[in-house]
mmCIF file of C-alpha atoms in Angstrom:
data_model
loop_
_atom_site.group_PDB
_atom_site.id
_atom_site.type_symbol
_atom_site.label_atom_id
_atom_site.label_comp_id
_atom_site.label_asym_id
_atom_site.label_seq_id
_atom_site.Cartn_x
_atom_site.Cartn_y
_atom_site.Cartn_z
ATOM 1 C CA UNK A 257 3.559 -7.706 38.044
ATOM 2 C CA UNK A 258 0.404 -9.684 38.808
ATOM 3 C CA UNK A 259 -1.606 -7.415 36.514
ATOM 4 C CA UNK A 260 1.014 -7.806 33.767
ATOM 5 C CA UNK A 261 0.965 -11.605 34.207
ATOM 6 C CA UNK A 262 -2.800 -11.540 33.527
ATOM 7 C CA UNK A 263 -2.103 -10.185 30.049
ATOM 8 C CA UNK A 264 0.873 -12.250 28.965
ATOM 9 C CA UNK A 265 3.212 -15.033 29.900
ATOM 10 C CA UNK A 266 6.450 -13.652 31.301
ATOM 11 C CA UNK A 267 9.840 -15.351 30.954
ATOM 12 C CA UNK A 268 10.999 -17.363 34.003
ATOM 13 C CA UNK A 269 13.547 -14.640 34.822
ATOM 14 C CA UNK A 270 10.581 -12.532 36.042
ATOM 15 C CA UNK A 271 9.262 -15.158 38.497
ATOM 16 C CA UNK A 272 10.696 -13.531 41.598
ATOM 17 C CA UNK A 273 10.340 -9.895 40.567
ATOM 18 C CA UNK A 274 7.580 -7.822 42.147
ATOM 19 C CA UNK A 275 7.993 -4.744 39.954
ATOM 20 C CA UNK A 276 9.533 -3.762 36.654
ATOM 21 C CA UNK A 277 8.972 -0.895 34.237
ATOM 22 C CA UNK A 278 6.502 -1.958 31.551
ATOM 23 C CA UNK A 279 4.024 -0.355 29.237
ATOM 24 C CA UNK A 280 1.405 -1.957 27.075
ATOM 25 C CA UNK A 281 -0.384 -0.901 23.942
ATOM 26 C CA UNK A 282 -2.113 -2.598 21.075
ATOM 27 C CA UNK A 283 -0.169 -2.898 17.833
ATOM 28 C CA UNK A 284 -1.689 -4.265 14.643
ATOM 29 C CA UNK A 285 0.358 -7.005 13.052
ATOM 30 C CA UNK A 286 1.386 -10.608 13.324
ATOM 31 C CA UNK A 287 4.607 -11.778 14.939
ATOM 32 C CA UNK A 288 7.177 -13.039 12.451
ATOM 33 C CA UNK A 289 7.325 -16.217 14.540
ATOM 34 C CA UNK A 290 3.542 -16.745 14.239
ATOM 35 C CA UNK A 291 3.688 -17.353 10.524
ATOM 36 C CA UNK A 292 2.944 -20.956 9.551
ATOM 37 C CA UNK A 293 5.873 -23.096 10.625
ATOM 38 C CA UNK A 294 6.585 -24.242 7.089
ATOM 39 C CA UNK A 295 6.955 -20.617 5.980
ATOM 40 C CA UNK A 296 8.737 -19.336 9.099
ATOM 41 C CA UNK A 297 12.172 -19.461 7.482
ATOM 42 C CA UNK A 298 10.912 -17.288 4.590
ATOM 43 C CA UNK A 299 9.250 -14.852 6.993
ATOM 44 C CA UNK A 300 12.404 -14.664 9.093
ATOM 45 C CA UNK A 301 14.622 -14.098 6.050
ATOM 46 C CA UNK A 302 12.291 -11.392 4.716
ATOM 47 C CA UNK A 303 12.387 -9.649 8.072
ATOM 48 C CA UNK A 304 16.195 -9.777 8.280
ATOM 49 C CA UNK A 305 16.482 -8.388 4.744
ATOM 50 C CA UNK A 306 14.259 -5.397 5.563
ATOM 51 C CA UNK A 307 15.508 -1.916 6.440
ATOM 52 C CA UNK A 308 13.171 -2.072 9.450
ATOM 53 C CA UNK A 309 15.078 -5.010 10.964
ATOM 54 C CA UNK A 310 18.344 -3.110 10.674
ATOM 55 C CA UNK A 311 16.795 -0.061 12.370
ATOM 56 C CA UNK A 312 15.302 -2.232 15.120
ATOM 57 C CA UNK A 313 18.658 -3.935 15.639
ATOM 58 C CA UNK A 314 20.425 -0.552 15.835
ATOM 59 C CA UNK A 315 17.867 0.716 18.368
ATOM 60 C CA UNK A 316 18.271 -2.441 20.434
ATOM 61 C CA UNK A 317 22.069 -2.044 20.476
ATOM 62 C CA UNK A 318 21.739 1.622 21.420
ATOM 63 C CA UNK A 319 19.314 0.939 24.257
ATOM 64 C CA UNK A 320 21.086 -2.264 25.361
ATOM 65 C CA UNK A 321 17.955 -4.358 24.884
ATOM 66 C CA UNK A 322 18.677 -8.077 25.301
ATOM 67 C CA UNK A 323 15.487 -9.864 24.309
ATOM 68 C CA UNK A 324 14.680 -9.272 20.657
ATOM 69 C CA UNK A 325 13.472 -12.397 18.915
ATOM 70 C CA UNK A 326 11.012 -13.059 16.117
ATOM 71 C CA UNK A 327 8.150 -13.427 18.587
ATOM 72 C CA UNK A 328 8.388 -9.725 19.409
ATOM 73 C CA UNK A 329 8.840 -8.375 15.909
ATOM 74 C CA UNK A 330 5.521 -7.832 14.149
ATOM 75 C CA UNK A 331 4.881 -7.576 10.468
ATOM 76 C CA UNK A 332 2.467 -4.709 10.118
ATOM 77 C CA UNK A 333 0.323 -3.355 7.338
ATOM 78 C CA UNK A 334 2.222 -2.633 4.169
ATOM 79 C CA UNK A 335 4.983 -5.092 5.068
ATOM 80 C CA UNK A 336 6.687 -2.940 7.690
ATOM 81 C CA UNK A 337 8.225 -4.525 10.782
ATOM 82 C CA UNK A 338 7.525 -3.211 14.270
ATOM 83 C CA UNK A 339 9.349 -4.069 17.488
ATOM 84 C CA UNK A 340 7.386 -4.769 20.656
ATOM 85 C CA UNK A 341 8.290 -5.922 24.184
ATOM 86 C CA UNK A 342 11.091 -3.774 25.545
ATOM 87 C CA UNK A 343 11.302 -5.168 29.082
ATOM 88 C CA UNK A 344 15.057 -5.703 29.034
ATOM 89 C CA UNK A 345 15.880 -2.213 27.773
ATOM 90 C CA UNK A 346 18.976 -0.659 29.383
ATOM 91 C CA UNK A 347 20.046 -4.132 30.412
ATOM 92 C CA UNK A 348 23.255 -3.236 32.247
ATOM 93 C CA UNK A 349 21.887 -0.119 33.993
ATOM 94 C CA UNK A 350 18.468 -1.451 34.991
ATOM 95 C CA UNK A 351 18.959 -5.184 35.340
ATOM 96 C CA UNK A 352 22.525 -6.278 35.956
ATOM 97 C CA UNK A 353 23.682 -3.313 38.026
ATOM 98 C CA UNK A 354 20.462 -2.975 40.047
ATOM 99 C CA UNK A 355 19.222 -6.557 40.476
ATOM 100 C CA UNK A 356 22.133 -8.758 39.501
ATOM 101 C CA UNK A 357 19.806 -10.536 37.074
ATOM 102 C CA UNK A 358 21.156 -11.675 33.747
ATOM 103 C CA UNK A 359 19.209 -12.780 30.701
ATOM 104 C CA UNK A 360 20.269 -14.785 27.685
ATOM 105 C CA UNK A 361 21.045 -12.532 24.740
ATOM 106 C CA UNK A 362 18.489 -12.579 21.948
ATOM 107 C CA UNK A 363 18.976 -10.068 19.160
ATOM 108 C CA UNK A 364 18.259 -9.499 15.509
ATOM 109 C CA UNK A 365 21.992 -8.961 15.092
ATOM 110 C CA UNK A 366 22.672 -12.521 16.293
ATOM 111 C CA UNK A 367 19.817 -13.844 14.148
ATOM 112 C CA UNK A 368 21.271 -12.029 11.124
ATOM 113 C CA UNK A 369 24.707 -13.513 11.830
ATOM 114 C CA UNK A 370 23.183 -16.996 11.836
ATOM 115 C CA UNK A 371 20.706 -16.514 8.992
ATOM 116 C CA UNK A 372 22.400 -14.323 6.401
ATOM 117 C CA UNK A 373 25.344 -14.890 4.108
ATOM 118 C CA UNK A 374 28.582 -13.194 5.230
ATOM 119 C CA UNK A 375 28.101 -10.488 2.582
ATOM 120 C CA UNK A 376 24.499 -9.796 3.606
ATOM 121 C CA UNK A 377 25.451 -9.854 7.287
ATOM 122 C CA UNK A 378 28.135 -7.223 6.662
ATOM 123 C CA UNK A 379 25.552 -5.109 4.805
ATOM 124 C CA UNK A 380 23.133 -5.604 7.727
ATOM 125 C CA UNK A 381 25.729 -4.212 10.143
ATOM 126 C CA UNK A 382 26.557 -1.268 7.852
ATOM 127 C CA UNK A 383 22.857 -0.387 7.635
ATOM 128 C CA UNK A 384 22.637 -0.604 11.436
ATOM 129 C CA UNK A 385 25.466 1.932 11.665
ATOM 130 C CA UNK A 386 23.686 4.197 9.176
ATOM 131 C CA UNK A 387 20.507 4.015 11.267
ATOM 132 C CA UNK A 388 22.501 4.834 14.418
ATOM 133 C CA UNK A 389 23.345 8.267 12.992
ATOM 134 C CA UNK A 390 19.840 9.294 14.045
ATOM 135 C CA UNK A 391 20.231 8.295 17.710
ATOM 136 C CA UNK A 392 21.896 11.468 19.027
ATOM 137 C CA UNK A 393 19.486 13.914 17.339
ATOM 138 C CA UNK A 394 16.567 11.642 18.219
ATOM 139 C CA UNK A 395 17.593 11.573 21.876
ATOM 140 C CA UNK A 396 17.976 15.358 21.909
ATOM 141 C CA UNK A 397 14.519 15.793 20.363
ATOM 142 C CA UNK A 398 12.751 13.683 23.005
ATOM 143 C CA UNK A 399 15.010 14.371 25.988
ATOM 144 C CA UNK A 400 12.226 16.054 27.974
ATOM 145 C CA UNK A 401 9.720 13.267 27.312
ATOM 146 C CA UNK A 402 12.204 10.568 28.315
ATOM 147 C CA UNK A 403 13.117 12.513 31.446
ATOM 148 C CA UNK A 404 9.425 12.707 32.381
ATOM 149 C CA UNK A 405 9.001 8.941 31.931
ATOM 150 C CA UNK A 406 12.151 8.135 33.912
ATOM 151 C CA UNK A 407 11.162 10.521 36.704
ATOM 152 C CA UNK A 408 7.699 8.949 36.844
ATOM 153 C CA UNK A 409 9.056 5.403 37.046
ATOM 154 C CA UNK A 410 11.933 6.349 39.345
ATOM 155 C CA UNK A 411 10.804 9.410 41.352
ATOM 156 C CA UNK A 412 13.909 9.186 43.542
ATOM 157 C CA UNK A 413 17.346 8.799 42.023
ATOM 158 C CA UNK A 414 17.901 5.438 43.776
ATOM 159 C CA UNK A 415 21.655 5.699 44.116
ATOM 160 C CA UNK A 416 22.533 7.089 40.719
ATOM 161 C CA UNK A 417 20.113 5.065 38.601
ATOM 162 C CA UNK A 418 18.885 8.051 36.597
ATOM 163 C CA UNK A 419 22.465 9.191 36.019
ATOM 164 C CA UNK A 420 23.363 5.676 34.821
ATOM 165 C CA UNK A 421 20.463 5.709 32.353
ATOM 166 C CA UNK A 422 21.480 9.067 30.865
ATOM 167 C CA UNK A 423 25.138 8.045 30.782
ATOM 168 C CA UNK A 424 24.318 4.835 28.872
ATOM 169 C CA UNK A 425 22.109 6.587 26.324
ATOM 170 C CA UNK A 426 24.527 9.481 25.808
ATOM 171 C CA UNK A 427 27.571 7.236 25.489
ATOM 172 C CA UNK A 428 25.831 5.058 22.930
ATOM 173 C CA UNK A 429 24.650 8.138 20.994
ATOM 174 C CA UNK A 430 28.179 9.308 20.264
ATOM 175 C CA UNK A 431 29.282 9.420 16.655
ATOM 176 C CA UNK A 432 30.753 6.098 15.503
ATOM 177 C CA UNK A 433 29.862 4.268 18.751
ATOM 178 C CA UNK A 434 27.941 1.535 16.943
ATOM 179 C CA UNK A 435 30.467 1.389 14.097
ATOM 180 C CA UNK A 436 33.213 0.763 16.650
ATOM 181 C CA UNK A 437 31.045 -1.753 18.514
ATOM 182 C CA UNK A 438 30.300 -3.717 15.346
ATOM 183 C CA UNK A 439 33.710 -3.274 13.760
ATOM 184 C CA UNK A 440 32.391 -1.764 10.519
ATOM 185 C CA UNK A 441 32.493 1.601 8.819
ATOM 186 C CA UNK A 442 29.525 3.049 6.972
#
């Protein structure tokens, strides 16, 4: 964690944690939140109206990520949006169940609820459900790679942790899981 702290400021919830899974890479782009303050509301709205934001929000729901805000969504070349900072991924399995730590919920879904009209928010949720159709085949396609990462981070099963991770991802990959969770049909 000390090495990670040299590169970035961590939220206070990490103050008493010695280790956590993290990976770092360089991504070209500028955080939506970094746009000039006077234009932030336009940048935020443009992000929420993009197909990328709906895909990011669907991924975050699927992986139970709890810290998606406009500081960790980048606008890349060509106007695409890219998510970064996945520390709170698998929130229930890795954080609550293992450490008892809880974090405030930040999500693009909540931002969309606050920042879009009811009609656009409904469309946002429907597009999230459409994006979620790719989760099960996507998980199947990279199963081996994810298993290798999990086994590297957690070489021993640590009381069912690996089983909890697979259970969470598989459960959330089931057809209509996100539709049921959001209360919409695509």
